Coordinates of C-alpha atoms and ligand atoms in Angstrom, one line a residue:
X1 CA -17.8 6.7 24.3
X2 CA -19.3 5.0 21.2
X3 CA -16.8 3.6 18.7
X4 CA -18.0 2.3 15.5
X5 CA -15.0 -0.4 14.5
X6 CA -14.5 -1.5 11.2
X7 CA -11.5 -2.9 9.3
X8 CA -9.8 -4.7 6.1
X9 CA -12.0 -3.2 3.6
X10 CA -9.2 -3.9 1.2
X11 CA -10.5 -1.3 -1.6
X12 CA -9.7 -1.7 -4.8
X13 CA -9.6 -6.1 -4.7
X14 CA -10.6 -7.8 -7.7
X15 CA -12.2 -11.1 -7.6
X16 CA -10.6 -13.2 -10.2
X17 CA -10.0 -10.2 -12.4
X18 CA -13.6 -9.2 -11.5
X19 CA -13.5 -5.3 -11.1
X20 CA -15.6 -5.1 -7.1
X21 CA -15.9 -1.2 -7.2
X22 CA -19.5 -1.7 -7.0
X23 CA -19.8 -3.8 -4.2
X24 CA -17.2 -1.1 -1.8
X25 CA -19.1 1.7 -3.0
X26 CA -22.0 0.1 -2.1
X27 CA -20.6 -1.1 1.3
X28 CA -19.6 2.6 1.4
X29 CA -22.8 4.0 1.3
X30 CA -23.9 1.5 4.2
X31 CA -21.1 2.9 6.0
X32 CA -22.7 6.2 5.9
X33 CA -26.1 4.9 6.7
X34 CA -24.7 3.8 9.6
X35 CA -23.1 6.6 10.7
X36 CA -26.3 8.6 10.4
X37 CA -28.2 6.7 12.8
X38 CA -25.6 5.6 15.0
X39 CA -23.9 8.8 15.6
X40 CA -20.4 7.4 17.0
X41 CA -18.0 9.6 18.8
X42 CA -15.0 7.5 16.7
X43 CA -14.7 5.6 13.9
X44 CA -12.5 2.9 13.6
X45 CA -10.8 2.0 10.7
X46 CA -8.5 -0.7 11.9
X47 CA -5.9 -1.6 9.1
X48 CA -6.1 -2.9 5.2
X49 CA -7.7 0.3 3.9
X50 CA -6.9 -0.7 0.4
X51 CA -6.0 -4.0 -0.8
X52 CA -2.6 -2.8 -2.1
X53 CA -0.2 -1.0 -1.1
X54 CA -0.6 0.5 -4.9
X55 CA -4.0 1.5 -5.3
X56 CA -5.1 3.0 -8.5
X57 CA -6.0 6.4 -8.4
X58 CA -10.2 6.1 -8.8
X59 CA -9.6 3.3 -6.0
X60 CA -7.8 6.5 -4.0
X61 CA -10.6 9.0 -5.1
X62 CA -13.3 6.2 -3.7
X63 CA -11.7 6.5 -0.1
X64 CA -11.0 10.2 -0.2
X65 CA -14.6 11.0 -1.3
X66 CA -16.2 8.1 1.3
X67 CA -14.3 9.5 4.2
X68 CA -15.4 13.4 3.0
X69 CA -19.0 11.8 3.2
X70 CA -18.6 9.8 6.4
X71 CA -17.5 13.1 8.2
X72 CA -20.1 14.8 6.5
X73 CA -22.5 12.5 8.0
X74 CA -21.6 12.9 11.9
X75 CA -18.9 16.5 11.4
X76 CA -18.3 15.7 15.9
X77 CA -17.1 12.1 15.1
X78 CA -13.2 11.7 14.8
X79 CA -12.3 8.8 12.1
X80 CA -9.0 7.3 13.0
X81 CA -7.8 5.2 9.8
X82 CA -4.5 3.3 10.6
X83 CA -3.0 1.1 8.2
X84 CA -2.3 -2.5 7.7
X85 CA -0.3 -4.8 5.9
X86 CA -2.1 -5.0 2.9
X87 CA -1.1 -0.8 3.0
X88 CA 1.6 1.1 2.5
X89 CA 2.5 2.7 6.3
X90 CA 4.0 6.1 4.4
X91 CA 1.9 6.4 1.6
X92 CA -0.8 6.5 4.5
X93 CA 0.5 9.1 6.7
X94 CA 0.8 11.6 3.2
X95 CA -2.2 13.4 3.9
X96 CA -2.0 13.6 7.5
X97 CA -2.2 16.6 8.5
X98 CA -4.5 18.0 6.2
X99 CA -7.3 15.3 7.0
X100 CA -7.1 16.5 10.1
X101 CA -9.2 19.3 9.1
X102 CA -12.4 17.3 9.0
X103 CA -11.1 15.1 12.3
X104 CA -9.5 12.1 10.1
X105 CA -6.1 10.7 11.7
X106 CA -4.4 8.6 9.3
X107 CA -1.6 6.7 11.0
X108 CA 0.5 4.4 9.0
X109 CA 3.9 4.0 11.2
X110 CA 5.2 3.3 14.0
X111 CA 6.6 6.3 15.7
X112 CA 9.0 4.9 18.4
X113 CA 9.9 8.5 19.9
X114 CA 6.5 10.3 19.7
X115 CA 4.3 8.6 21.7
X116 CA 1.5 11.3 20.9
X117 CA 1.1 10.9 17.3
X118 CA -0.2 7.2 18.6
X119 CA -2.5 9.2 21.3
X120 CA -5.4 10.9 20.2
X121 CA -8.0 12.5 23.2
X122 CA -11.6 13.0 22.3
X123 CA -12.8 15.6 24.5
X124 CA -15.0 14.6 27.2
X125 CA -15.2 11.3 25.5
X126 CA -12.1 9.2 26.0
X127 CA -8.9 8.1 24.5
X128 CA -7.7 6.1 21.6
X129 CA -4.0 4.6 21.3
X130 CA -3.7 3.8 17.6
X131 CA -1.1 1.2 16.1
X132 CA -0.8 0.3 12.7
X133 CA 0.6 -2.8 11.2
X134 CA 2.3 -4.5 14.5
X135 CA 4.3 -7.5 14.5
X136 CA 7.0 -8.9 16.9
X137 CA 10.0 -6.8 15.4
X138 CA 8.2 -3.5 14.4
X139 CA 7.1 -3.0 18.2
X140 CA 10.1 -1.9 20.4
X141 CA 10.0 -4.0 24.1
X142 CA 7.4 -2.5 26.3
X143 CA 5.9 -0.1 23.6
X144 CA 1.9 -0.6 24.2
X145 CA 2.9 -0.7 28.0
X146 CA 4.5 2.9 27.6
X147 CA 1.5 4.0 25.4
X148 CA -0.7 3.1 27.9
X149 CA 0.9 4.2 30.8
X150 CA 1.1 7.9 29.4
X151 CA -3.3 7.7 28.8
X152 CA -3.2 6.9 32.5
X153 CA -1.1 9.9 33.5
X154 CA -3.1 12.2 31.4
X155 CA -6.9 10.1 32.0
X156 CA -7.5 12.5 35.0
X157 CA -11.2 12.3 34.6
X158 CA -11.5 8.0 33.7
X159 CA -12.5 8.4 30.8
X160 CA -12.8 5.3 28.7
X161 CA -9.4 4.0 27.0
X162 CA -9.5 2.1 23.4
X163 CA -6.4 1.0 22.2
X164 CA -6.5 -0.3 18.0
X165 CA -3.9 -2.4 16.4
X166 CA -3.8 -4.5 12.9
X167 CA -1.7 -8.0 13.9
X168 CA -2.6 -11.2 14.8
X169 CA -3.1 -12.6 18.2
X170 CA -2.5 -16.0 19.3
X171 CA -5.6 -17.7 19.8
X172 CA -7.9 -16.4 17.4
X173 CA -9.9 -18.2 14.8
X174 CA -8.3 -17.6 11.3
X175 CA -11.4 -19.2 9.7
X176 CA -11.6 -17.3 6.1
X177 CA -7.6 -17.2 5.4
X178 CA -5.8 -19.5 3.9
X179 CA -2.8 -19.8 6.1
X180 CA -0.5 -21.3 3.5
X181 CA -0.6 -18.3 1.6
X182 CA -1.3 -15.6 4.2
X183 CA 1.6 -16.3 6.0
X184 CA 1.2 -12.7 8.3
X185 CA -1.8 -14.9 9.7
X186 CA -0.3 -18.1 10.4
X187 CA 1.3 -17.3 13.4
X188 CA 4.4 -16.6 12.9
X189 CA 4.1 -12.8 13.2
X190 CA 1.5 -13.0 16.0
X191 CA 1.2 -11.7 19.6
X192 CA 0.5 -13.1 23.1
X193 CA -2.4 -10.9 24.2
X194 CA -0.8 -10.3 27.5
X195 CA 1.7 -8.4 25.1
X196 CA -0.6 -5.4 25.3
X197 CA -0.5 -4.7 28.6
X198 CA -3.4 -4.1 30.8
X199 CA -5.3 -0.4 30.8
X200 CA -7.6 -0.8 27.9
X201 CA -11.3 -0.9 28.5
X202 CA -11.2 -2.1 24.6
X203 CA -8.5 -3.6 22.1
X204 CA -9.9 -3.2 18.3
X205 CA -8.5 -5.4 16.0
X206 CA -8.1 -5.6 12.5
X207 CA -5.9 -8.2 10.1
X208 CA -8.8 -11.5 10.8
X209 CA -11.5 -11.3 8.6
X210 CA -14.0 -13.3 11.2
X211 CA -15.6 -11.1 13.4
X212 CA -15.0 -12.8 17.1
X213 CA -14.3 -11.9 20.4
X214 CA -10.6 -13.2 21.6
X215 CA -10.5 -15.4 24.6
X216 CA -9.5 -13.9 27.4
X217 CA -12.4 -14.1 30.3
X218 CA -12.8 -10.3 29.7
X219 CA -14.7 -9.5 26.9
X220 CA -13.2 -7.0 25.6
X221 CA -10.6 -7.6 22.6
X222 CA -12.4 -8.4 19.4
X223 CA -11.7 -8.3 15.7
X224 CA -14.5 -6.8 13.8
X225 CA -13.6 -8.8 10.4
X226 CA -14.6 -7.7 7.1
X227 CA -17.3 -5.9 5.5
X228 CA -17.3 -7.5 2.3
X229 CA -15.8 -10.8 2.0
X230 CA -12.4 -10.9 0.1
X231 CA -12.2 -14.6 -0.6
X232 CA -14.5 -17.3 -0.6
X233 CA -13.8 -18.9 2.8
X234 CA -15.5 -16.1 4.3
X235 CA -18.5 -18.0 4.6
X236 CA -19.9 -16.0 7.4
X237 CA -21.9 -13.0 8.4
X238 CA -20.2 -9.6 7.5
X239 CA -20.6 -6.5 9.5
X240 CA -19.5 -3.6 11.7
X241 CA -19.3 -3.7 15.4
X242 CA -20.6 -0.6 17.3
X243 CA -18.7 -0.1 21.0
X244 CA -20.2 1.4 24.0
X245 CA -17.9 1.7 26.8
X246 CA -19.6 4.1 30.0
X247 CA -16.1 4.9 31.6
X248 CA -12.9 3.8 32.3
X249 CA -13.0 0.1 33.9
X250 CA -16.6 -0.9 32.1
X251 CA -17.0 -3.7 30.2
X252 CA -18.1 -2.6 26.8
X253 CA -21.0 -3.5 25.4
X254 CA -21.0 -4.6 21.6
X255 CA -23.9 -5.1 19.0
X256 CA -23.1 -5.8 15.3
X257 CA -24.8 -4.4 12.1
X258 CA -24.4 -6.1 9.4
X259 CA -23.5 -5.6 5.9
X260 CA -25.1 -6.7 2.9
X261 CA -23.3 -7.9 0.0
X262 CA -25.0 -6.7 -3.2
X263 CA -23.3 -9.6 -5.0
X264 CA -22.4 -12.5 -2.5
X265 CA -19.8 -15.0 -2.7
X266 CA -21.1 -18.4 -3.2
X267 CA -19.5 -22.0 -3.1
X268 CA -21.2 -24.5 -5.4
X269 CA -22.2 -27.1 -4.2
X270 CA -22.3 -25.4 -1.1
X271 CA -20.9 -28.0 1.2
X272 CA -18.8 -30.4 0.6
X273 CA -17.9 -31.7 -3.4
X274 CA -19.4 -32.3 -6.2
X275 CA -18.3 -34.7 -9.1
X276 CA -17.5 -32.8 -12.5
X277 CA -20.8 -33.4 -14.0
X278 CA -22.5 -32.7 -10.8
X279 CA -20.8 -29.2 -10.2
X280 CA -21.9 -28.3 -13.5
X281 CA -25.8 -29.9 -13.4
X282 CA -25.5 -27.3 -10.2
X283 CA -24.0 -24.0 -12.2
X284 CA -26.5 -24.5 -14.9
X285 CA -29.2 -24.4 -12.7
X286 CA -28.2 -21.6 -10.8
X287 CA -31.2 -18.6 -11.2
X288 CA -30.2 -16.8 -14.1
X289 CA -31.2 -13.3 -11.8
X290 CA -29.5 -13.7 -8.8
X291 CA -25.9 -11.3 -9.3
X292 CA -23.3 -13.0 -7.7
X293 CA -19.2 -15.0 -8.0
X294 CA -19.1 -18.4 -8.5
X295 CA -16.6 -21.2 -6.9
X296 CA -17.1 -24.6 -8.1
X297 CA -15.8 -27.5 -5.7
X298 CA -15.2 -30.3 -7.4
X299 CA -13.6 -33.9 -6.5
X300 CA -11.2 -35.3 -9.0
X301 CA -9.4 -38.4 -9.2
X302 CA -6.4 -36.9 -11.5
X303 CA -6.9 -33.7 -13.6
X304 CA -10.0 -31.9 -15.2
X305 CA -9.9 -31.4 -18.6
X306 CA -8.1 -28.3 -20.0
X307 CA -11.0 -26.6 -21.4
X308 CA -12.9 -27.4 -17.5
X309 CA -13.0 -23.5 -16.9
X310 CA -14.5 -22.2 -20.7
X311 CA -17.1 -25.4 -20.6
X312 CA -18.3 -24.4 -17.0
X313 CA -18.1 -20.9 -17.8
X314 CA -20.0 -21.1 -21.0
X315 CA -23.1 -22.4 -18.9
X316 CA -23.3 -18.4 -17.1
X317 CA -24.1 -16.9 -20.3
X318 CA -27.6 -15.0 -19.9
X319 CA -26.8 -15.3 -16.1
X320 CA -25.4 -12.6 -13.8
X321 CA -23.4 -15.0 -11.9
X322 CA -19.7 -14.7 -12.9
X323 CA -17.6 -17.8 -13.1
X324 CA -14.4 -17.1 -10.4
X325 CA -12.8 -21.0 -10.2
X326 CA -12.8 -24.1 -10.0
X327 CA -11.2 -25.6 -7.2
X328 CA -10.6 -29.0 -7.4
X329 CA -9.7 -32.0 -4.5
X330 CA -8.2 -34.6 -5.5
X331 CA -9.5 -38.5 -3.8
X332 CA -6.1 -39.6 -3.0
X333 CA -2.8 -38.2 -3.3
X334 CA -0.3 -40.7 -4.9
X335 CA 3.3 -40.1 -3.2
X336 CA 5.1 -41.1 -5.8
X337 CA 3.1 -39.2 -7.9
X338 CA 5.4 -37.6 -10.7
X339 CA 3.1 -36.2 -13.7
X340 CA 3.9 -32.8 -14.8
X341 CA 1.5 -29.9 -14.1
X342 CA 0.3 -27.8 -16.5
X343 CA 0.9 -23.6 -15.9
X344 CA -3.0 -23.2 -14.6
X345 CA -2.5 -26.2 -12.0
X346 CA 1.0 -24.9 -10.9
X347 CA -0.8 -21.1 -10.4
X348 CA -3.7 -22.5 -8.3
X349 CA -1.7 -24.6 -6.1
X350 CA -0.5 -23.7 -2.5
X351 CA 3.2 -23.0 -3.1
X352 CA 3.6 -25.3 0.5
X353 CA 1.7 -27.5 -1.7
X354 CA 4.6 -27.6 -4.3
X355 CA 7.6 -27.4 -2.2
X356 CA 6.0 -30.5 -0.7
X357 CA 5.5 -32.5 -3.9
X358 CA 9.4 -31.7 -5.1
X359 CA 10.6 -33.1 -1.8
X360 CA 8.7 -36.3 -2.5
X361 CA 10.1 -37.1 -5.6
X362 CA 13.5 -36.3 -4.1
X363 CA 13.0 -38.9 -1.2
X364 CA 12.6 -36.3 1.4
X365 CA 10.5 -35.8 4.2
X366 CA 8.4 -32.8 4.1
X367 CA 8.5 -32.6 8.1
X368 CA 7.1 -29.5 10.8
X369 CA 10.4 -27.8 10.6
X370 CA 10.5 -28.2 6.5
X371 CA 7.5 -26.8 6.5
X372 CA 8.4 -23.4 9.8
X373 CA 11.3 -22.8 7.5
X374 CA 9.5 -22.8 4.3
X375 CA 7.0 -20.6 5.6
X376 CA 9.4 -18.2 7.1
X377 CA 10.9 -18.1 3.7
X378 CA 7.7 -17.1 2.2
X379 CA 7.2 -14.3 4.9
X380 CA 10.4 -13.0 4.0
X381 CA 9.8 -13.3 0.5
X382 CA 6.6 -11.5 1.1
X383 CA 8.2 -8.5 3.3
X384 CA 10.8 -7.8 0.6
X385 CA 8.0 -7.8 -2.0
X386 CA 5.8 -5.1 0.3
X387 CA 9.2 -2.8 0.9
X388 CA 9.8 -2.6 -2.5
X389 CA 6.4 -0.8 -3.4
Ligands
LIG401 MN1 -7.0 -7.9 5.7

């Protein structure tokens, strides 16, 4: 069986208000390219389909009309799309069964009772248990051991078994997300890989945007990571992985293709900081024709100037670089620092960040539990956010 696995292509981000439909329909088209040559029995869509879990409707007619020309490209491959927790797990599963027409399984939720809607056989080719968005209290006790148990009554022939989820597991390298902010990466909602039982010749992952093998002397459960980078940590190679798996009990073999980036993500300068003066002496020298977002890092000793942003930004005019933000260190943190922030500085600091100033000028202690219960806070806050779209 030959799996092409892909995940968190997050259609319909914007940059810093930058509209990016370019870029996915470009990473699109690559997808297709791909697809041509490589001729996969399944593609793998592992979670984070769409940034939101309210796309706009030309960011729905971009995926509909990709996956119509994806099928088109290999009409034998079956594309199984589940979603993850940037989606909305019903808004996924509306088109369901007519996608099916052209071999597209679009899974959004958990279905506790019907194990086969998670189960899909490719004839002659092998079986894939898909699982959306998982996280310790959407996944009922023993739930990937039933899954897999049913593939082994019905994987007469041993065929290859591929089992796909969207979650975090412990161990991973979260490289690329901030984990004060992206608190369904931190760890709170993440597995123990010996959670998912044994029985898989290959776990799929999507939610980490590194592409990396997990650890676990096997070689066999990876995340794929983006295709196009969604922040700018995601200082590293994008791409897709393509799966080979012989039969049941091989070790799959994996080779990555990667994708290009018509307009790349770059970090000025591009390690470590530069002074004020220096990070602009840098922007203004940037080629005027190379397209790409900009992210200035810049030490400060207390605050840049209000007008920092317009003054840097001023210096892209007659370039096709775009100005994204300026993020800005400070040398040393004063504890009893007490000045007020101004609306942009509140926005572009960590909320942790924050709730651990206000302790400080309260006289308390920021400490690991502050900061577990903070976070679980923020998860919560988060949840309630997602269930009410
Ligand atoms: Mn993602």
């Amino acid at each position: 069986m030959k799996i092409l696995h892909t995940s968190d292509w997050h259609l319909g981000h914007t940059l810093y208000n930058y509209d990016r439909t370019e870029e996915q329909q470009d990473m699109l088209k690559q997808m297709v390219d791909i697809v041509v040559e490589q001729k996969p029995d399944v593609f793998l869509l592992c979670g984070d389909v769409y940034h939101t879990s309210q796309p706009s409707a030309s960011v729905q007619t971009m995926l509909a009309n990709a996956l119509v020309r994806i099928h088109d490209a290999h009409p034998q491959m079956a594309i199984i799309m589940t979603a993850g927790n940037h989606d909305s797990g019903s808004k996924h599963e509306i088109f369901r069964i007519p996608w099916q027409a052209l071999k597209v399984y679009a899974i959004g939720q958990i279905e506790k009772e019907d194990f086969d809607k998670h189960i899909i056989f490719i004839p002659g080719k092998g079986y894939v248990i898909a699982i959306p968005y998982a996280y310790e209290r959407n996944i009922p006790e023993g739930f990937f051991k039933q899954l897999l148990d049913r593939v082994a009554q019905l994987n007469t022939e041993g065929l290859p078994v591929v089992m796909t989820a969207h979650t975090t597991v412990k161990g991973c390298d979260f490289t690329g997300h901030d984990q004060a902010t992206d608190l369904t990466v931190g760890g709170i909602d993440s597995f123990e890989i010996e959670k998912f039982g044994d029985g898989f010749d290959y776990l799929a992952l999507g939610h980490i945007h590194r592409e990396q093998f997990v650890h676990t002397g096997k070689h066999n459960v990876r995340y794929c990571g983006t295709p196009l980078p969604v922040s700018f940590d995601e200082q590293f190679p994008h791409s897709v992985s393509i799966v080979e798996i012989g039969k049941h009990g091989d070790t799959p073999q994996v080779e990555k293709i990667e994708i290009v980036n018509p307009k790349p993500l770059v970090t000025l300068p591009t390690e470590g900081l530069a002074t004020w003066d220096g990070a602009k002496e840098l922007l203004s020298k940037y080629p005027n024709d190379i397209p790409a977002y900009i992210r200035l890092n810049v030490q400060i000793e207390d605050f840049l100037p209000a007008e920092a942003f317009a003054e840097a930004a001023s210096l892209t005019v007659g370039k096709q670089c775009r100005l994204c933000h300026i993020n800005t260190k400070r040398q040393s943190v004063s504890r009893s620092e007490t000045r007020v922030m101004t609306v942009q500085e509140f926005q572009e600091v960590d909320p942790i960040e924050i709730a651990i100033r206000y302790a400080e000028s309260q006289g308390i202690t920021f400490d690991d539990d502050m900061e577990k219960m903070f976070k679980e806070v923020m998860r919560m806050v988060n949840d309630d956010e997602r269930n009410d779209k």
